[in-house]
Amino acid sequence: MGCSELNIVDNPTVEGLSGSYKYDDEGTKAKENIMVQDGKVVTLLSDCKTASIQGVASSGNARSVSYKDIPIVRTSNMFIKQGSNSISKLINEVENGYYAKDVLYGHHYNGKFIFRPKQFFELKEGVIRNEVLPPNITGDIMSVLKDIKIGNDLQMNDSGVCHKREQRSLPISISSPSILLKGVAIEN
């Protein structure tokens, strides 16, 4: 799937984050779920229903916005683990490009992704230049993940929200170290 340094985790047991809980809304005990390990998908998030279809135990990710809503599969505290590259090394590899900082929102559909960063800067000759209005960044998930480099500067971001179906605004945490992406489209 992706580069061998790519490891993605969903972990509701990390204390103090907005997506943390001890039991999901179906009563399944929360646990760390390693979704991608060394660039390969190893598990999917599930609730009791989707887990039974897959013939596995629930990952403990059944969540709802309120007691009035049916729990559905949702993320909790999802993050990409640190890689081995310093941010300065990643920036120095870019002759002309952009530096996106923190994610405002994002989603995926049919193998494509889209996200909007909170901050967006021009990079020229390995130097961060002007801040510009953040655009949407899109690409093909499988193509982009094959050729990425992951930074060693992970900081937990606790300002995410999950919008799924008619259930809006479920607090989550989405975090990532710096990542060097190639083959993405910038849409203003």
mmCIF file of C-alpha atoms in Angstrom:
data_model
loop_
_atom_site.group_PDB
_atom_site.id
_atom_site.type_symbol
_atom_site.label_atom_id
_atom_site.label_comp_id
_atom_site.label_asym_id
_atom_site.label_seq_id
_atom_site.Cartn_x
_atom_site.Cartn_y
_atom_site.Cartn_z
ATOM 1 C CA MET A 1 0.000 0.000 0.000
ATOM 2 C CA GLY A 2 2.392 2.696 1.206
ATOM 3 C CA CYS A 3 5.966 3.374 2.203
ATOM 4 C CA SER A 4 7.398 0.989 4.796
ATOM 5 C CA GLU A 5 7.635 3.803 7.365
ATOM 6 C CA LEU A 6 3.861 4.455 7.315
ATOM 7 C CA ASN A 7 2.090 3.396 10.537
ATOM 8 C CA ILE A 8 -1.457 4.602 11.266
ATOM 9 C CA VAL A 9 -3.117 4.050 14.641
ATOM 10 C CA ASP A 10 -6.556 4.771 16.089
ATOM 11 C CA ASN A 11 -6.303 4.811 19.880
ATOM 12 C CA PRO A 12 -9.160 5.927 22.168
ATOM 13 C CA THR A 13 -7.117 5.012 25.267
ATOM 14 C CA VAL A 14 -4.775 8.039 24.969
ATOM 15 C CA GLU A 15 -5.838 10.115 27.961
ATOM 16 C CA GLY A 16 -6.826 13.752 27.723
ATOM 17 C CA LEU A 17 -7.756 13.888 24.026
ATOM 18 C CA SER A 18 -11.241 14.663 22.740
ATOM 19 C CA GLY A 19 -11.615 11.248 21.080
ATOM 20 C CA SER A 20 -10.723 9.307 24.241
ATOM 21 C CA TYR A 21 -13.038 6.847 25.984
ATOM 22 C CA LYS A 22 -12.876 3.645 28.042
ATOM 23 C CA TYR A 23 -15.781 1.847 26.300
ATOM 24 C CA ASP A 24 -17.451 2.571 22.977
ATOM 25 C CA ASP A 25 -21.205 3.191 22.707
ATOM 26 C CA GLU A 26 -21.897 -0.539 22.329
ATOM 27 C CA GLY A 27 -19.969 -1.342 25.538
ATOM 28 C CA THR A 28 -16.845 -2.734 23.838
ATOM 29 C CA LYS A 29 -13.657 -1.973 25.774
ATOM 30 C CA ALA A 30 -11.481 0.632 24.056
ATOM 31 C CA LYS A 31 -8.102 -0.453 22.719
ATOM 32 C CA GLU A 32 -5.364 0.693 20.374
ATOM 33 C CA ASN A 33 -6.064 -0.363 16.784
ATOM 34 C CA ILE A 34 -3.108 -0.526 14.416
ATOM 35 C CA MET A 35 -4.696 0.137 11.038
ATOM 36 C CA VAL A 36 -1.585 0.389 8.839
ATOM 37 C CA GLN A 37 1.718 -1.170 9.863
ATOM 38 C CA ASP A 38 4.914 -0.790 7.843
ATOM 39 C CA GLY A 39 2.862 0.472 4.893
ATOM 40 C CA LYS A 40 0.362 -2.402 4.871
ATOM 41 C CA VAL A 41 -3.288 -2.353 5.961
ATOM 42 C CA VAL A 42 -3.647 -4.756 8.900
ATOM 43 C CA THR A 43 -7.071 -3.964 10.345
ATOM 44 C CA LEU A 44 -10.181 -1.863 9.797
ATOM 45 C CA LEU A 45 -12.220 -0.015 12.393
ATOM 46 C CA SER A 46 -15.496 -1.736 13.244
ATOM 47 C CA ASP A 47 -18.552 -1.917 15.448
ATOM 48 C CA CYS A 48 -20.295 -5.167 16.447
ATOM 49 C CA LYS A 49 -22.270 -5.371 13.177
ATOM 50 C CA THR A 50 -19.391 -4.738 10.759
ATOM 51 C CA ALA A 51 -17.070 -6.949 12.816
ATOM 52 C CA SER A 52 -19.497 -9.883 12.600
ATOM 53 C CA ILE A 53 -19.682 -9.466 8.816
ATOM 54 C CA GLN A 54 -15.859 -9.562 8.666
ATOM 55 C CA GLY A 55 -15.674 -12.483 11.111
ATOM 56 C CA VAL A 56 -13.561 -10.547 13.622
ATOM 57 C CA ALA A 57 -14.015 -8.981 17.062
ATOM 58 C CA SER A 58 -15.209 -5.361 17.225
ATOM 59 C CA SER A 59 -12.395 -2.808 17.276
ATOM 60 C CA GLY A 60 -14.396 -0.767 19.811
ATOM 61 C CA ASN A 61 -15.186 2.127 17.496
ATOM 62 C CA ALA A 62 -18.998 2.297 17.701
ATOM 63 C CA ARG A 63 -19.764 5.909 18.521
ATOM 64 C CA SER A 64 -22.712 8.265 18.332
ATOM 65 C CA VAL A 65 -23.190 11.984 18.825
ATOM 66 C CA SER A 66 -25.963 11.490 21.404
ATOM 67 C CA TYR A 67 -28.127 8.828 23.016
ATOM 68 C CA LYS A 68 -30.758 9.542 20.354
ATOM 69 C CA ASP A 69 -28.461 8.285 17.567
ATOM 70 C CA ILE A 70 -27.463 4.748 16.642
ATOM 71 C CA PRO A 71 -23.733 4.115 17.174
ATOM 72 C CA ILE A 72 -21.780 3.845 13.918
ATOM 73 C CA VAL A 73 -18.108 3.187 13.132
ATOM 74 C CA ARG A 74 -16.117 6.342 13.886
ATOM 75 C CA THR A 75 -12.505 7.261 14.546
ATOM 76 C CA SER A 76 -11.325 8.299 18.003
ATOM 77 C CA ASN A 77 -7.727 9.539 18.297
ATOM 78 C CA MET A 78 -6.185 8.718 14.926
ATOM 79 C CA PHE A 79 -2.596 9.511 14.123
ATOM 80 C CA ILE A 80 0.340 8.653 11.914
ATOM 81 C CA LYS A 81 3.316 7.570 14.001
ATOM 82 C CA GLN A 82 6.592 9.453 13.805
ATOM 83 C CA GLY A 83 9.018 8.669 11.028
ATOM 84 C CA SER A 84 12.760 9.185 10.860
ATOM 85 C CA ASN A 85 13.065 12.464 8.915
ATOM 86 C CA SER A 86 13.632 15.876 10.477
ATOM 87 C CA ILE A 87 11.358 18.699 9.285
ATOM 88 C CA SER A 88 14.415 20.567 7.985
ATOM 89 C CA LYS A 89 15.445 17.545 5.897
ATOM 90 C CA LEU A 90 11.954 17.289 4.389
ATOM 91 C CA ILE A 91 11.796 21.015 3.589
ATOM 92 C CA ASN A 92 15.290 20.987 2.055
ATOM 93 C CA GLU A 93 14.161 18.300 -0.409
ATOM 94 C CA VAL A 94 11.555 20.632 -1.937
ATOM 95 C CA GLU A 95 12.854 23.011 -4.583
ATOM 96 C CA ASN A 96 9.465 24.552 -5.339
ATOM 97 C CA GLY A 97 6.307 23.470 -3.532
ATOM 98 C CA TYR A 98 4.169 24.076 -0.486
ATOM 99 C CA TYR A 99 4.176 23.437 3.233
ATOM 100 C CA ALA A 100 0.805 22.646 4.832
ATOM 101 C CA LYS A 101 0.537 22.884 8.611
ATOM 102 C CA ASP A 102 -2.193 21.212 10.685
ATOM 103 C CA VAL A 103 -5.385 19.808 9.189
ATOM 104 C CA LEU A 104 -8.620 21.799 9.324
ATOM 105 C CA TYR A 105 -10.734 18.994 7.826
ATOM 106 C CA GLY A 106 -10.475 16.067 5.459
ATOM 107 C CA HIS A 107 -12.242 13.032 4.063
ATOM 108 C CA HIS A 108 -11.894 10.299 1.485
ATOM 109 C CA TYR A 109 -14.177 8.803 -1.137
ATOM 110 C CA ASN A 110 -13.627 6.116 -3.790
ATOM 111 C CA GLY A 111 -9.858 5.996 -3.347
ATOM 112 C CA LYS A 112 -9.391 9.766 -3.395
ATOM 113 C CA PHE A 113 -8.674 12.081 -0.477
ATOM 114 C CA ILE A 114 -9.194 15.746 0.158
ATOM 115 C CA PHE A 115 -8.023 17.856 3.073
ATOM 116 C CA ARG A 116 -7.636 21.511 3.913
ATOM 117 C CA PRO A 117 -4.746 22.643 6.092
ATOM 118 C CA LYS A 118 -5.062 25.358 8.731
ATOM 119 C CA GLN A 119 -1.951 27.084 7.416
ATOM 120 C CA PHE A 120 -0.295 26.920 3.990
ATOM 121 C CA PHE A 121 3.086 28.313 2.904
ATOM 122 C CA GLU A 122 5.078 28.550 -0.311
ATOM 123 C CA LEU A 123 8.412 26.704 -0.349
ATOM 124 C CA LYS A 124 11.178 28.006 -2.613
ATOM 125 C CA GLU A 125 14.622 26.414 -2.732
ATOM 126 C CA GLY A 126 14.130 24.679 0.614
ATOM 127 C CA VAL A 127 12.990 27.814 2.455
ATOM 128 C CA ILE A 128 9.495 28.530 3.839
ATOM 129 C CA ARG A 129 8.295 31.748 2.203
ATOM 130 C CA ASN A 130 4.917 33.512 2.141
ATOM 131 C CA GLU A 131 1.817 32.238 3.898
ATOM 132 C CA VAL A 132 -1.043 31.890 1.410
ATOM 133 C CA LEU A 133 -4.769 31.138 1.711
ATOM 134 C CA PRO A 134 -5.115 27.400 2.421
ATOM 135 C CA PRO A 135 -6.491 25.448 -0.552
ATOM 136 C CA ASN A 136 -7.956 21.963 -0.719
ATOM 137 C CA ILE A 137 -5.308 19.323 -1.342
ATOM 138 C CA THR A 138 -6.478 16.241 -3.246
ATOM 139 C CA GLY A 139 -4.994 13.066 -4.622
ATOM 140 C CA ASP A 140 -5.271 9.347 -5.203
ATOM 141 C CA ILE A 141 -4.652 7.608 -1.867
ATOM 142 C CA MET A 142 -2.770 4.595 -3.217
ATOM 143 C CA SER A 143 -0.519 6.589 -5.573
ATOM 144 C CA VAL A 144 0.421 9.254 -3.037
ATOM 145 C CA LEU A 145 1.123 6.839 -0.148
ATOM 146 C CA LYS A 146 3.703 4.891 -2.169
ATOM 147 C CA ASP A 147 6.105 7.823 -2.318
ATOM 148 C CA ILE A 148 6.010 9.729 0.976
ATOM 149 C CA LYS A 149 8.557 10.617 3.625
ATOM 150 C CA ILE A 150 7.479 10.940 7.250
ATOM 151 C CA GLY A 151 8.880 13.423 9.752
ATOM 152 C CA ASN A 152 9.895 12.873 13.354
ATOM 153 C CA ASP A 153 7.895 15.816 14.723
ATOM 154 C CA LEU A 154 4.550 14.322 15.794
ATOM 155 C CA GLN A 155 2.500 16.568 18.083
ATOM 156 C CA MET A 156 -0.998 15.527 19.110
ATOM 157 C CA ASN A 157 -3.670 17.832 17.667
ATOM 158 C CA ASP A 158 -6.865 17.821 19.684
ATOM 159 C CA SER A 159 -9.197 19.873 17.531
ATOM 160 C CA GLY A 160 -10.756 17.396 15.098
ATOM 161 C CA VAL A 161 -14.399 16.647 14.381
ATOM 162 C CA CYS A 162 -15.905 13.626 12.641
ATOM 163 C CA HIS A 163 -18.876 14.223 10.338
ATOM 164 C CA LYS A 164 -20.494 10.979 9.219
ATOM 165 C CA ARG A 165 -23.934 10.449 7.768
ATOM 166 C CA GLU A 166 -26.452 12.646 9.562
ATOM 167 C CA GLN A 167 -24.393 12.606 12.786
ATOM 168 C CA ARG A 168 -22.291 15.752 12.860
ATOM 169 C CA SER A 169 -19.585 17.164 15.083
ATOM 170 C CA LEU A 170 -18.291 14.186 17.067
ATOM 171 C CA PRO A 171 -15.045 15.317 18.754
ATOM 172 C CA ILE A 172 -11.944 13.393 17.667
ATOM 173 C CA SER A 173 -8.210 13.908 17.538
ATOM 174 C CA ILE A 174 -6.320 13.621 14.236
ATOM 175 C CA SER A 175 -2.562 14.051 14.305
ATOM 176 C CA SER A 176 0.399 13.556 12.036
ATOM 177 C CA PRO A 177 4.059 14.383 11.879
ATOM 178 C CA SER A 178 5.244 16.345 8.855
ATOM 179 C CA ILE A 179 4.881 14.336 5.645
ATOM 180 C CA LEU A 180 6.470 14.981 2.266
ATOM 181 C CA LEU A 181 3.800 14.293 -0.381
ATOM 182 C CA LYS A 182 4.214 14.157 -4.139
ATOM 183 C CA GLY A 183 1.568 13.863 -6.834
ATOM 184 C CA VAL A 184 -1.179 15.875 -5.132
ATOM 185 C CA ALA A 185 -3.403 18.553 -6.654
ATOM 186 C CA ILE A 186 -3.831 22.016 -5.151
ATOM 187 C CA GLU A 187 -7.376 23.376 -5.618
ATOM 188 C CA ASN A 188 -8.202 26.968 -4.690
#
